Each structure stands twice: as structure tokens, then as C-alpha cells.
PDB file of C-alpha atoms and ligand atoms in Angstrom:
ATOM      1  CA  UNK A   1      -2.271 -55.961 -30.345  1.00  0.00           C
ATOM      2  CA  UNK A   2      -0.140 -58.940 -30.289  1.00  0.00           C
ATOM      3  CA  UNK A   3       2.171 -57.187 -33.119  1.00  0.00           C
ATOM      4  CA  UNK A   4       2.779 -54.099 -31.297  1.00  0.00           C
ATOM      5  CA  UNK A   5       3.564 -55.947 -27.933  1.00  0.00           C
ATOM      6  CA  UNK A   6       6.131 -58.407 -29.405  1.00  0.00           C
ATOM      7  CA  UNK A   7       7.766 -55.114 -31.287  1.00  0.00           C
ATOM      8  CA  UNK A   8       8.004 -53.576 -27.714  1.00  0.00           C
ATOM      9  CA  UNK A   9       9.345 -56.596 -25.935  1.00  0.00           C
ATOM     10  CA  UNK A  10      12.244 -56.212 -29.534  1.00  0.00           C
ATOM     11  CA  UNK A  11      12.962 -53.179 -28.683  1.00  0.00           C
ATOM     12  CA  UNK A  12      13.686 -53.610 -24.913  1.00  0.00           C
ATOM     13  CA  UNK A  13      15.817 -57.241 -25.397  1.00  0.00           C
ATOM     14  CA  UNK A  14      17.767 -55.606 -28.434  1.00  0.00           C
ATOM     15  CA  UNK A  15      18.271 -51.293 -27.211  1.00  0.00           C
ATOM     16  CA  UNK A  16      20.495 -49.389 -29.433  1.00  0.00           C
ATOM     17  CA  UNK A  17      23.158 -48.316 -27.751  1.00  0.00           C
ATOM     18  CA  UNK A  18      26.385 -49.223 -27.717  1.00  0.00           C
ATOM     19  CA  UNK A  19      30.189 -48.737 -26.262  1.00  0.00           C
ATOM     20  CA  UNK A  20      33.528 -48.637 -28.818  1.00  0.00           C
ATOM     21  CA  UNK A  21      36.637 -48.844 -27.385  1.00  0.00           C
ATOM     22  CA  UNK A  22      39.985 -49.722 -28.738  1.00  0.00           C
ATOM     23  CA  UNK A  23      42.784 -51.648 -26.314  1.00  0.00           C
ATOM     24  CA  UNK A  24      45.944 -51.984 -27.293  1.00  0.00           C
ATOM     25  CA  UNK A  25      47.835 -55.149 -26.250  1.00  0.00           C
ATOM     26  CA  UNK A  26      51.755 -54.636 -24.676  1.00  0.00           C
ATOM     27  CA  UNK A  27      54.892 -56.688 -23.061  1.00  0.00           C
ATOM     28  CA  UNK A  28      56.835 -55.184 -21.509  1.00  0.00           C
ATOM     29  CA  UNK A  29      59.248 -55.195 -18.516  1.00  0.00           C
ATOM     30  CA  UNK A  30      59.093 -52.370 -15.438  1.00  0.00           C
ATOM     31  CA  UNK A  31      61.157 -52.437 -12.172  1.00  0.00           C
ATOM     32  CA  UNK A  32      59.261 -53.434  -9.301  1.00  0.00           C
ATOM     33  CA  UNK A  33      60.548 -52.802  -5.889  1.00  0.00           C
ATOM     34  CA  UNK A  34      64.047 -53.709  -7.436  1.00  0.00           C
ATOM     35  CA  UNK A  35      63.068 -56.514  -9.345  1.00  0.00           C
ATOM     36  CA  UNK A  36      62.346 -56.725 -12.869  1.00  0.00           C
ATOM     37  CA  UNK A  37      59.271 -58.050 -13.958  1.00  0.00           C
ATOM     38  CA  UNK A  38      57.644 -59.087 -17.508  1.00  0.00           C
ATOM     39  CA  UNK A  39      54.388 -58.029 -17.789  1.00  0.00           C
ATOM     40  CA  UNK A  40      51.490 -57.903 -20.443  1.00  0.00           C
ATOM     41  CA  UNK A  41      48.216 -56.317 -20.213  1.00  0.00           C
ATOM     42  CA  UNK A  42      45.296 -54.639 -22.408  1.00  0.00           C
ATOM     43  CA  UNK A  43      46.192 -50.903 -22.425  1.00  0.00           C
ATOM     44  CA  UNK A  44      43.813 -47.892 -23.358  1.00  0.00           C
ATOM     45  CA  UNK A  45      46.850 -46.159 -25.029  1.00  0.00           C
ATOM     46  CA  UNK A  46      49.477 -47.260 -27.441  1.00  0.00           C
ATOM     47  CA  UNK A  47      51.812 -47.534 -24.349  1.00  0.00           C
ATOM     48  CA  UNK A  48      53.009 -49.797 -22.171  1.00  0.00           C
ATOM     49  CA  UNK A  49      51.028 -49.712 -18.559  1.00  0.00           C
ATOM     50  CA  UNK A  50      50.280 -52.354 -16.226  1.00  0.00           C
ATOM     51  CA  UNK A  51      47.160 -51.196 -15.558  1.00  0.00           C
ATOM     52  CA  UNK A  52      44.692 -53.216 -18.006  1.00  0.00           C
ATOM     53  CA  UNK A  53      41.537 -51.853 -18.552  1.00  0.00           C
ATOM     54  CA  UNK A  54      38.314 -51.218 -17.202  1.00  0.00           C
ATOM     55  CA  UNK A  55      35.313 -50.876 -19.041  1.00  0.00           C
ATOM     56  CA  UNK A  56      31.801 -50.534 -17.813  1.00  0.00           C
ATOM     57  CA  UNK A  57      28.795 -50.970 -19.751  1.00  0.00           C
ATOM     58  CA  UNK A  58      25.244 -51.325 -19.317  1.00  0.00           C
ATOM     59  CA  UNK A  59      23.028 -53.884 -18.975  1.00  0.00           C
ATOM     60  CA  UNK A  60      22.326 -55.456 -22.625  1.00  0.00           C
ATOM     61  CA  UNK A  61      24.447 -52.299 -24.206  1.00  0.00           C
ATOM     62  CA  UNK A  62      26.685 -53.574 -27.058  1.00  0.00           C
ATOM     63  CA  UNK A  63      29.982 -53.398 -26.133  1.00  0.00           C
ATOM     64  CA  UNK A  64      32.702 -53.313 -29.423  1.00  0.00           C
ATOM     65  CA  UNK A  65      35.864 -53.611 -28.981  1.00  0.00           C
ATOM     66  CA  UNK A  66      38.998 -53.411 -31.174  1.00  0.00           C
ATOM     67  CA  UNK A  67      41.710 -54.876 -29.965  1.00  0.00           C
ATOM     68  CA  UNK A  68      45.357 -54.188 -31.973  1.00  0.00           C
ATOM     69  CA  UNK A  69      47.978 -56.370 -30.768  1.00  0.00           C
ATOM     70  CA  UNK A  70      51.476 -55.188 -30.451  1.00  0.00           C
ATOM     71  CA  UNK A  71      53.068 -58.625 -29.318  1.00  0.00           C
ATOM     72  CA  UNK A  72      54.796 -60.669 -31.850  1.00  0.00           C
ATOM     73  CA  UNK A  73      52.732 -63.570 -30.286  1.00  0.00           C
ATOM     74  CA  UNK A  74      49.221 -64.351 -30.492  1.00  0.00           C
ATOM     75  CA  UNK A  75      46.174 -63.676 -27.914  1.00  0.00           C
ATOM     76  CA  UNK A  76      42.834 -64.096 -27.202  1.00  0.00           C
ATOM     77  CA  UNK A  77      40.004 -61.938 -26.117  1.00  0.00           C
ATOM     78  CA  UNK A  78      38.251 -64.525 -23.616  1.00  0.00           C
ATOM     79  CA  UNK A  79      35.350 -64.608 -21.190  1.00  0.00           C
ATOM     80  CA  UNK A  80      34.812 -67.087 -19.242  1.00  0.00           C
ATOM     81  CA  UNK A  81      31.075 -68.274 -20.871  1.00  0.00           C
ATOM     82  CA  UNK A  82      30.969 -65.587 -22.943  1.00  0.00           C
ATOM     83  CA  UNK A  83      33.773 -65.601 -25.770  1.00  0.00           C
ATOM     84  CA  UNK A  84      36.032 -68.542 -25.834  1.00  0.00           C
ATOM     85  CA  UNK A  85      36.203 -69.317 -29.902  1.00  0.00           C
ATOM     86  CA  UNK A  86      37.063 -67.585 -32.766  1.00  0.00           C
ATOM     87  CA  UNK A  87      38.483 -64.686 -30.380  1.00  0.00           C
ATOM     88  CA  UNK A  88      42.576 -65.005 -31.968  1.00  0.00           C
ATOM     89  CA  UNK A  89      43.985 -61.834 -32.138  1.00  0.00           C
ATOM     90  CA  UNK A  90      46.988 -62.574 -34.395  1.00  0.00           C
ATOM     91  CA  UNK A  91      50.973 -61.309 -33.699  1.00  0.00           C
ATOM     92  CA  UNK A  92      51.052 -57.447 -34.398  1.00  0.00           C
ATOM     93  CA  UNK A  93      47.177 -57.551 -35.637  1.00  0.00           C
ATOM     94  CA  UNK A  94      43.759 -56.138 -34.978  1.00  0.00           C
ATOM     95  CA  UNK A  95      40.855 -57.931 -34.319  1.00  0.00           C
ATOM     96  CA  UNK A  96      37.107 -56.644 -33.420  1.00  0.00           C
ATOM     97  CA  UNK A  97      34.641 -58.559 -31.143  1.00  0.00           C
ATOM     98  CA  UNK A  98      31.594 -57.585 -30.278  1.00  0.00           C
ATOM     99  CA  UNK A  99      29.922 -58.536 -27.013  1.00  0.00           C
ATOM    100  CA  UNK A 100      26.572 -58.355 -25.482  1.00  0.00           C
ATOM    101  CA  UNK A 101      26.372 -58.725 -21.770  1.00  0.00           C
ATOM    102  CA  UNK A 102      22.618 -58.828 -20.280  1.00  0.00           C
ATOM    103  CA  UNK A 103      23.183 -59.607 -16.784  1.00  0.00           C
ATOM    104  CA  UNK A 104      24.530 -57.200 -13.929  1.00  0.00           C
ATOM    105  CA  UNK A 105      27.973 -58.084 -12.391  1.00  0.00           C
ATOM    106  CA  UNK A 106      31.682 -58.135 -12.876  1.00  0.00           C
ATOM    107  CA  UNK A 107      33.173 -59.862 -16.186  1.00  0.00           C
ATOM    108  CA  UNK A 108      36.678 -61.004 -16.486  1.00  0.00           C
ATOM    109  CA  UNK A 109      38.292 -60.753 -19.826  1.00  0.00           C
ATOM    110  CA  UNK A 110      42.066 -62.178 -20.693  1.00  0.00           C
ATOM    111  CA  UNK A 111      44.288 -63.393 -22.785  1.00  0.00           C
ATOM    112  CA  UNK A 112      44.321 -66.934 -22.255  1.00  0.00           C
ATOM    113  CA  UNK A 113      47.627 -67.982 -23.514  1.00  0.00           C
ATOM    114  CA  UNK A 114      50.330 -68.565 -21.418  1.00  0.00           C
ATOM    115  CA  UNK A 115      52.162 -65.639 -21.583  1.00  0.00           C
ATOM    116  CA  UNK A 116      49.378 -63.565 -21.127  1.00  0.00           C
ATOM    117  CA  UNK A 117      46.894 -64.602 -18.581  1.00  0.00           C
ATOM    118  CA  UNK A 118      49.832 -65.569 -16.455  1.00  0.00           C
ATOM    119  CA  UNK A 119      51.859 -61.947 -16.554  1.00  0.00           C
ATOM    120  CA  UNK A 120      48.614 -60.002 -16.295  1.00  0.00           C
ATOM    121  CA  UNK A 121      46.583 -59.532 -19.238  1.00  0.00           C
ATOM    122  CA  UNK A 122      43.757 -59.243 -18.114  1.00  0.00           C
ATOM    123  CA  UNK A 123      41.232 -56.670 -17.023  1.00  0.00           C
ATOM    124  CA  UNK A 124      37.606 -55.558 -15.931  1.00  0.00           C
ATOM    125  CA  UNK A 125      34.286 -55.185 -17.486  1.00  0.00           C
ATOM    126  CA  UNK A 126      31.460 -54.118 -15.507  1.00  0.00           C
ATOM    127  CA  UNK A 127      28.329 -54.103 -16.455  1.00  0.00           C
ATOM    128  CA  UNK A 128      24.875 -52.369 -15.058  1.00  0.00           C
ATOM    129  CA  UNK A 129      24.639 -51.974 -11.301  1.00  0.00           C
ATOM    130  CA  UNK A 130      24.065 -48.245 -12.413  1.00  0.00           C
ATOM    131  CA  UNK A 131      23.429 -45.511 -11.190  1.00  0.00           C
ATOM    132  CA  UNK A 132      25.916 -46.390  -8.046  1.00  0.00           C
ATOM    133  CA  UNK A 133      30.336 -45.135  -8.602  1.00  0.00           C
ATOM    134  CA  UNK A 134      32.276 -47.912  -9.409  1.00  0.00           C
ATOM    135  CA  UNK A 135      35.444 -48.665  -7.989  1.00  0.00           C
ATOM    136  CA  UNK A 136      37.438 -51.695  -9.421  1.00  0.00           C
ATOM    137  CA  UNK A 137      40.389 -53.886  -8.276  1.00  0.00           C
ATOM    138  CA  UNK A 138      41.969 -55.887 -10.940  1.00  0.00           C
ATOM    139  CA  UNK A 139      43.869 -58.441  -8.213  1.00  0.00           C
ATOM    140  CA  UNK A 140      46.902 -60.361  -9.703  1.00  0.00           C
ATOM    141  CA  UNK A 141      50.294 -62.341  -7.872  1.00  0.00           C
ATOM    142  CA  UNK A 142      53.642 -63.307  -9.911  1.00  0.00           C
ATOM    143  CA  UNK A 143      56.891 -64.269  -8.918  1.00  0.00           C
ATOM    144  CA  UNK A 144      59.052 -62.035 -10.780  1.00  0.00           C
ATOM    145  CA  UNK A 145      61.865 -64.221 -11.902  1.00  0.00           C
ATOM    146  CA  UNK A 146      59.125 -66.487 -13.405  1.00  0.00           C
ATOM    147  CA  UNK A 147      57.779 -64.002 -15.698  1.00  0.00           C
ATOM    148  CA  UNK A 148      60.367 -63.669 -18.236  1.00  0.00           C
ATOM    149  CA  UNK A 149      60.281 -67.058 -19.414  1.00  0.00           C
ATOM    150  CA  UNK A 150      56.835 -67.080 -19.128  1.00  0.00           C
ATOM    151  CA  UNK A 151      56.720 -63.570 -21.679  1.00  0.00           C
ATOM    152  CA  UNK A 152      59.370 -65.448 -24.006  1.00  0.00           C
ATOM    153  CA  UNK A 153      56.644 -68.455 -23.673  1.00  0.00           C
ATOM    154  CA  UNK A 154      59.822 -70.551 -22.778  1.00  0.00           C
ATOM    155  CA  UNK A 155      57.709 -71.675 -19.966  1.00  0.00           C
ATOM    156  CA  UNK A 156      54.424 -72.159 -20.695  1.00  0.00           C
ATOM    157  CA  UNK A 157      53.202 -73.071 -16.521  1.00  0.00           C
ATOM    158  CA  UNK A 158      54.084 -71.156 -13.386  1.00  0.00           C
ATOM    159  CA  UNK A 159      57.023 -73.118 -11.958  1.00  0.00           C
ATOM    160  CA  UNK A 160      55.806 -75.443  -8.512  1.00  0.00           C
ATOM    161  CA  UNK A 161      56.370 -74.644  -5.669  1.00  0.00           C
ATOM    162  CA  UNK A 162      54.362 -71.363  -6.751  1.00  0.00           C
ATOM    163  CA  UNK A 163      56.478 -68.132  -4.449  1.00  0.00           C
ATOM    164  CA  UNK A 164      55.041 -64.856  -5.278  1.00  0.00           C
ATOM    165  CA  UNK A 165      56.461 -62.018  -4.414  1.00  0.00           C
ATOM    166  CA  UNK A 166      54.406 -59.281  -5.862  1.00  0.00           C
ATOM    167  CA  UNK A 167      50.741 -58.357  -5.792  1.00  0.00           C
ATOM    168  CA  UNK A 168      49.056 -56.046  -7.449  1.00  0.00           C
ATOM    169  CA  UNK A 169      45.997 -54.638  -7.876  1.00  0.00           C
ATOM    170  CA  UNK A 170      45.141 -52.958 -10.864  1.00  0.00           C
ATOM    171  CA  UNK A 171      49.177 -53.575 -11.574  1.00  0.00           C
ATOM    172  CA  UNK A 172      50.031 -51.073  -8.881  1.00  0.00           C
ATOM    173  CA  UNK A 173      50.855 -52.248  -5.263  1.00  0.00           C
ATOM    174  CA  UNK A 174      50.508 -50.219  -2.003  1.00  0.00           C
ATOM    175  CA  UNK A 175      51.298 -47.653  -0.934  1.00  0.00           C
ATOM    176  CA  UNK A 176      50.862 -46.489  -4.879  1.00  0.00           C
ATOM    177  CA  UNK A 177      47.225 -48.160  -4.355  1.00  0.00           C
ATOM    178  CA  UNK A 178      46.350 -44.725  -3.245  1.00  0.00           C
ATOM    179  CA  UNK A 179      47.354 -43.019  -6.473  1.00  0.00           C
ATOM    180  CA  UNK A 180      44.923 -44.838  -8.467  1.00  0.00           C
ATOM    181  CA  UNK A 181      41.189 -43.026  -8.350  1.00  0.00           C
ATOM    182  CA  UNK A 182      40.000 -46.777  -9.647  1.00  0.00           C
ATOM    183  CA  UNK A 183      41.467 -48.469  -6.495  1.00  0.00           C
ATOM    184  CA  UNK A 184      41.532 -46.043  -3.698  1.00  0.00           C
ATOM    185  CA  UNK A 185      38.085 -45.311  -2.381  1.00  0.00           C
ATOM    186  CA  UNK A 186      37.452 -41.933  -2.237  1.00  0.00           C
ATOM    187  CA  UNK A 187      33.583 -41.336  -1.448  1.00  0.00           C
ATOM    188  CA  UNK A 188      31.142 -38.751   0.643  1.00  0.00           C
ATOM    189  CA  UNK A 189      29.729 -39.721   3.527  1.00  0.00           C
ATOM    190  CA  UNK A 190      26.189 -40.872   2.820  1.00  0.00           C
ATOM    191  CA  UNK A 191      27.871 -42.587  -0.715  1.00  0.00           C
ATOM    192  CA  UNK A 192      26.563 -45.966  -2.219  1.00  0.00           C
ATOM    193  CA  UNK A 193      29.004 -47.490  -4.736  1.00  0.00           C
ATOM    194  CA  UNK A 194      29.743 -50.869  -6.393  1.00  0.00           C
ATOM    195  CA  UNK A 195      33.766 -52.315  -6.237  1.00  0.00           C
ATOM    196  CA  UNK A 196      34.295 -54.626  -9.116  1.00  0.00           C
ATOM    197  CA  UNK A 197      36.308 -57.284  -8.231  1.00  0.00           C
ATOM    198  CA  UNK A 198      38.441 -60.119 -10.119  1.00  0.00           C
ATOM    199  CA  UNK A 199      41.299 -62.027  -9.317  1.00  0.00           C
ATOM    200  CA  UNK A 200      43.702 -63.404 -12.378  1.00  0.00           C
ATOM    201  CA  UNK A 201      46.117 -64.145 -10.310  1.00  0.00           C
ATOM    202  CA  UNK A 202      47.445 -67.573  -9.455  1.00  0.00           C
ATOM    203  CA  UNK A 203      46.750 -67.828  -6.178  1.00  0.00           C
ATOM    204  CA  UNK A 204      42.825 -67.357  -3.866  1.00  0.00           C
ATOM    205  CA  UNK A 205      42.695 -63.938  -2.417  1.00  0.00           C
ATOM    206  CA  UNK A 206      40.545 -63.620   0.753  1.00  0.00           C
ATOM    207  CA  UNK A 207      39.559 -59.760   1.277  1.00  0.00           C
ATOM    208  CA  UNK A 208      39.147 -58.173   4.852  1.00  0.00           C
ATOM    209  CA  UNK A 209      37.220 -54.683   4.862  1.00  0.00           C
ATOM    210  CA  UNK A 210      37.933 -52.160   7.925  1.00  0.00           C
ATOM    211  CA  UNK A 211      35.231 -50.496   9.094  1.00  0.00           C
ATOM    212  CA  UNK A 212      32.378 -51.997   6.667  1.00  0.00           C
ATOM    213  CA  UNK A 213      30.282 -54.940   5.935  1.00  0.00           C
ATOM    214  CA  UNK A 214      29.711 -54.947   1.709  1.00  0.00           C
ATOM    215  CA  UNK A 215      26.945 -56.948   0.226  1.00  0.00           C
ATOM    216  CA  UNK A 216      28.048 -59.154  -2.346  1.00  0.00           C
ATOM    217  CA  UNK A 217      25.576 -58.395  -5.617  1.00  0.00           C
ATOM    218  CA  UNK A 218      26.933 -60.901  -7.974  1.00  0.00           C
ATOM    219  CA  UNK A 219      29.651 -63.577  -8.215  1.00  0.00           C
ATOM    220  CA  UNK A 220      30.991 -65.903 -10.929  1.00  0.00           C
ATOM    221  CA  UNK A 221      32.572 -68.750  -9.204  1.00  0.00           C
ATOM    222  CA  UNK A 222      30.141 -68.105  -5.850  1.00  0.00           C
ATOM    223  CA  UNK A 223      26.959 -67.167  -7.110  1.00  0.00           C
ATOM    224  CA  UNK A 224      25.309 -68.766  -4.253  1.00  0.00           C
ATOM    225  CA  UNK A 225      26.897 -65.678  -1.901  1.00  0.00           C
ATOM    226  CA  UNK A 226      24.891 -63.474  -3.881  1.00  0.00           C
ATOM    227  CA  UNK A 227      23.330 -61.671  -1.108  1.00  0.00           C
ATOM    228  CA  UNK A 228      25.478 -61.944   2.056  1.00  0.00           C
ATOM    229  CA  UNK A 229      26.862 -59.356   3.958  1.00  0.00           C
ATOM    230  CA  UNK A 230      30.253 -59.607   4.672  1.00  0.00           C
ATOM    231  CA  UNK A 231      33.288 -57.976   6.036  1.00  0.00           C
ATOM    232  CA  UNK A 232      35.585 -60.931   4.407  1.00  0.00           C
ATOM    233  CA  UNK A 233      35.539 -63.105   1.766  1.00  0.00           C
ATOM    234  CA  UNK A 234      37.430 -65.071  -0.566  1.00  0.00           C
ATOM    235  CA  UNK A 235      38.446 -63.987  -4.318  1.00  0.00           C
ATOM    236  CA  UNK A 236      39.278 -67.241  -5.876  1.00  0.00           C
ATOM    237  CA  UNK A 237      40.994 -67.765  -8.929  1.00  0.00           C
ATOM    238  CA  UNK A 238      39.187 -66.335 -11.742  1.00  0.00           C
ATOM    239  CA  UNK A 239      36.379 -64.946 -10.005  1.00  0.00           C
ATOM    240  CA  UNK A 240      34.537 -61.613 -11.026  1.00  0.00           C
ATOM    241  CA  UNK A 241      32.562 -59.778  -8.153  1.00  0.00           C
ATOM    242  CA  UNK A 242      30.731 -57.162  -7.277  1.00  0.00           C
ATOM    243  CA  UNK A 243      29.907 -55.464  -4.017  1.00  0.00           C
ATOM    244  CA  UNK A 244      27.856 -52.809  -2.396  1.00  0.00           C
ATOM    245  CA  UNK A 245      29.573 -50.599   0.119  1.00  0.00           C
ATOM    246  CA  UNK A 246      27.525 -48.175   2.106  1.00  0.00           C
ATOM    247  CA  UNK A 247      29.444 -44.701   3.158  1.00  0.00           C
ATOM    248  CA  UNK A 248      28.104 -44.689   6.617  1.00  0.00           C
ATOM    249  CA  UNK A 249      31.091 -43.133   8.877  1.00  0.00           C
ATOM    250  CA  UNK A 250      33.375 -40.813   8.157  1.00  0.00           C
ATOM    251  CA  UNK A 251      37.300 -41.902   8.737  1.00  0.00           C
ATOM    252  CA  UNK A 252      39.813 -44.686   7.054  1.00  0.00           C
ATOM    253  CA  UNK A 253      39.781 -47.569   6.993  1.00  0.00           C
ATOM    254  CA  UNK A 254      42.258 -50.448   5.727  1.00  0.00           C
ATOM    255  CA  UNK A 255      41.193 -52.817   2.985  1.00  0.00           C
ATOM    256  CA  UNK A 256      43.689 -55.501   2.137  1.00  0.00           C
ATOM    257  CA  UNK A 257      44.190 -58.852   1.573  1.00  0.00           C
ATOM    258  CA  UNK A 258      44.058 -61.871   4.706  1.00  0.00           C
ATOM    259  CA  UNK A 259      46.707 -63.692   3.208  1.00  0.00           C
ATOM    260  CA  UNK A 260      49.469 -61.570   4.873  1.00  0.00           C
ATOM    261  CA  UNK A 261      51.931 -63.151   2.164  1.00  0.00           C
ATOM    262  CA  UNK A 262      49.984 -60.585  -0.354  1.00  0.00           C
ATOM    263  CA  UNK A 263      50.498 -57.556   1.467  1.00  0.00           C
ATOM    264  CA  UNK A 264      53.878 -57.036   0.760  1.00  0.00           C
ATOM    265  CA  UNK A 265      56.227 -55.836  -1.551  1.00  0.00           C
ATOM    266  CA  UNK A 266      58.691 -58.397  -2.136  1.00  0.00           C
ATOM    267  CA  UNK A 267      58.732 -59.623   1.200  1.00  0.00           C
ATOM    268  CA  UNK A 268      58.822 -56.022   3.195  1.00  0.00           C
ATOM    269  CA  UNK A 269      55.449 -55.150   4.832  1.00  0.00           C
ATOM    270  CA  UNK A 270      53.191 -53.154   4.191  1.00  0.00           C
ATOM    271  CA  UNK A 271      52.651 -53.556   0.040  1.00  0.00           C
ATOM    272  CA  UNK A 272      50.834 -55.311  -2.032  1.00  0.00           C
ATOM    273  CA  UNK A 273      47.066 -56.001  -1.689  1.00  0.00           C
ATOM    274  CA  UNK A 274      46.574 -52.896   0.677  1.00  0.00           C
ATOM    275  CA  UNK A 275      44.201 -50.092  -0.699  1.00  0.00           C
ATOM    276  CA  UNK A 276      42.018 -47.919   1.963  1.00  0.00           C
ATOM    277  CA  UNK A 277      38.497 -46.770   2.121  1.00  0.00           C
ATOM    278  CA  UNK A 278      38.365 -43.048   2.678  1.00  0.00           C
ATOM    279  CA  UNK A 279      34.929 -41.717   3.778  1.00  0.00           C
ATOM    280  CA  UNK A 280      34.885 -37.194   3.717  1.00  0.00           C
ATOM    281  CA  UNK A 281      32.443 -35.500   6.228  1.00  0.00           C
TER     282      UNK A 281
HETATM  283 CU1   CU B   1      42.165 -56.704   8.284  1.00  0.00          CU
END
């Protein structure tokens, strides 16, 4: 009896399935409201975007990922508590990492060299919190004329006094927020979902919803808010969250950051941190 109960309590810690992906890490530069800005970030493709990745995964599901590097630098594939050693990915090569994530909630994974984690490569994994949609907003805040000797690795810190000027989330700002199906919330009325949340920007974000309290399932850097119900909270730097939002009216309703600063578009208003939470009859 004992025998056959430890081989079931195996089989539940250690199930078989398992997620492959493949990102491909790029530099690049893109215009940006008329400014030209040198970015990084883990792609799906073998192309430049400044979208990084989300991945979502179950609970305890083993998550492999290959990871070819296009930079002539090299990078890391780091989570915080998770992967911080032995996770080099060397200039123009491929390196596989294999990660096993057994509780709920938003994960953070970067590049933790300097010109990476500080021109946006970074990106999303979420794991569990099935069956609900996910919705995910990568946050991140540069100052544009920083980011090319950060990409060089010329500078290796953001220059003090920090002045961003753009803010992204999932590297698009607003009003293109509402061409991305991860950041614009599209739901039914009557529609539970989760939004994934992590900043890897530089600065805290604080988050205002219109129209809805969320409950905050899980947070890194706040687990003790696990719980609340809130229509505003802070996203501090390097956080992963999730958050429950209940469809419960029908109409639109703003989402964007407090910090007015981050709702802009190199200083014309509105940009930025705006997205919108759009519930259909
Ligand atoms: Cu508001």
C-alpha cells in the first residue's frame, strides 16, 4: 500500500508534460515617436520586434526553452529565484534551459546584463491560474538617447538624473496599445480572466483601473497583497503579478498608469502606459 501511494504522489509532483519553445534574442533600433531608440528583447521569430515574449505554462509543466542569440554580446536567461547561474547564452549562440515552475503567478525572465535588461529584454511567463484568458502587460520606461550607449554597453548604468520619455507596454505605447490582443482587453460580459503583470522598467509603476476593482492572486515583490481588491496599485521594479478581473458591465474603460509622466509619448499626452478594458454585451 505504501508503494503504490508514494508512486502516485511521483506521478502528480513530476507530470509529463511539457512546453518547447525557441526565442530568438535581437538589437535593434526602431523610430519611436521621432526618436530613435536601441532596443533588445526575446523574440518568437528570427526578427527584430519589441515585443518580448510571453509564454504560459502550467503549474509544474516543464517548460524548455532554446534560446539562439543573435547579439554579438553575451546574455542571460534569468529569474529572479529561479535561474540565476549557469544561464550564459554566449555572442551569436544557442543555449537550452529547462525550467520547472510549481507555483501559480507571473514570472519575470531577462537578460541581466546591462545592455539587455536595461533596453528591454525581458518578457513574461505565466504559469497556472488556468482555465481563466490571460492578458499580459510587459511594462518598461527608457530615455531614448540613453539607450544607444547602453546597446554598445558603452554605458553600462542608466545615466542620473533618470528622464524617460517613453513607456511601453509590451514595447508598444498607446494609442497602438489597442492593436495588441495581449494588451488590449477584449472580453464578454460575464468574462473572468487573469492580466499578467511585470515591470522591467527603471522606474515604480502605480496602475489605476476604470471601472473595476481586480484581485491581486499573486505577487513577487508584494506577496503580502495577495488577496486585496484593488482598483490601484503599485508595479515596482521587477515585480511579476497577477490579477483577477471580473467582466461585470458592459462599456470602456481606461487603464493606465498614475504616474502621469508614463502616459505619454515623449512628452505629448495621451501615450504611453494607456491600454483600455473593453467589456461586449
Ligand atoms: Cu485613472
Amino acid at each position: 500500500m505504501r508503494s503504490f501511494y508514494s508512486a502516485f504522489l511521483l506521478f502528480v509532483a513530476f507530470p509529463s508534460f511539457a512546453l518547447d519553445v525557441t526565442l530568438y534574442i535581437h538589437k535593434d533600433s526602431s523610430e519611436v515617436y521621432g526618436r530613435i531608440v536601441h532596443g533588445c528583447a526575446f523574440n518568437t521569430t528570427d526578427t527584430y520586434s519589441s515585443k518580448s515574449a510571453l509564454l504560459r505554462v502550467g503549474t509544474g509543466e516543464v517548460l524548455n526553452v532554446t534560446i539562439i542569440n543573435r547579439d554579438t554580446l553575451e546574455h542571460t536567461f534569468t529569474i529572479d529565484d529561479v535561474i540565476s547561474t549557469g544561464n550564459v547564452i554566449a555572442p551569436n549562440g544557442t543555449a537550452m534551459f529547462t525550467v520547472t515552475l510549481n507555483a501559480a503567478g507571473s514570472y519575470r525572465y531577462y537578460s541581466d546584463r546591462s545592455y539587455g535588461a536595461l533596453i528591454g529584454a525581458g518578457g513574461i511567463i505565466l504559469v497556472g491560474h488556468q482555465p481563466y484568458p490571460a492578458f499580459y502587460w510587459n511594462l518598461f520606461d527608457l530615455n531614448s538617447s540613453a539607450t544607444h550607449g547602453l546597446a554598445s554597453g558603452q554605458l553600462v548604468a542608466i545615466p542620473t538624473p533618470y528622464e524617460p520619455d517613453l513607456f511601453f507596454m509590451n514595447g508598444t505605447h498607446f494609442p497602438f496599445t489597442l492593436d495588441d490582443p495581449d494588451t488590449y482587453v477584449d472580453v464578454q460580459m460575464g468574462d473572468t480572466v487573469v492580466i499578467s503583470i511585470v515591470n522591467g522598467g527603471n522606474m515604480e509603476h502605480v496602475f489605476h483601473f476604470h471601472g473595476f476593482h481586480v484581485r491581486i492572486l499573486d505577487s513577487k515583490m508584494q506577496p503580502e497583497r495577495a488577496g486585496w481588491i484593488k482598483d490601484t496599485f503599485p508595479v515596482k521594479m521587477g515585480e511579476a503579478m497577477t490579477v483577477m478581473l471580473v467582466a461585470g458591465q458592459v462599456g470602456t474603460y481606461p487603464v493606465h498608469d498614475h504616474f502621469l509622466i508614463a502616459v505619454t509619448n515623449a512628452g505629448l499626452y495621451p501615450g504611453g502606459m494607456l491600454t483600455l478594458i473593453n467589456v461586449n454585451q
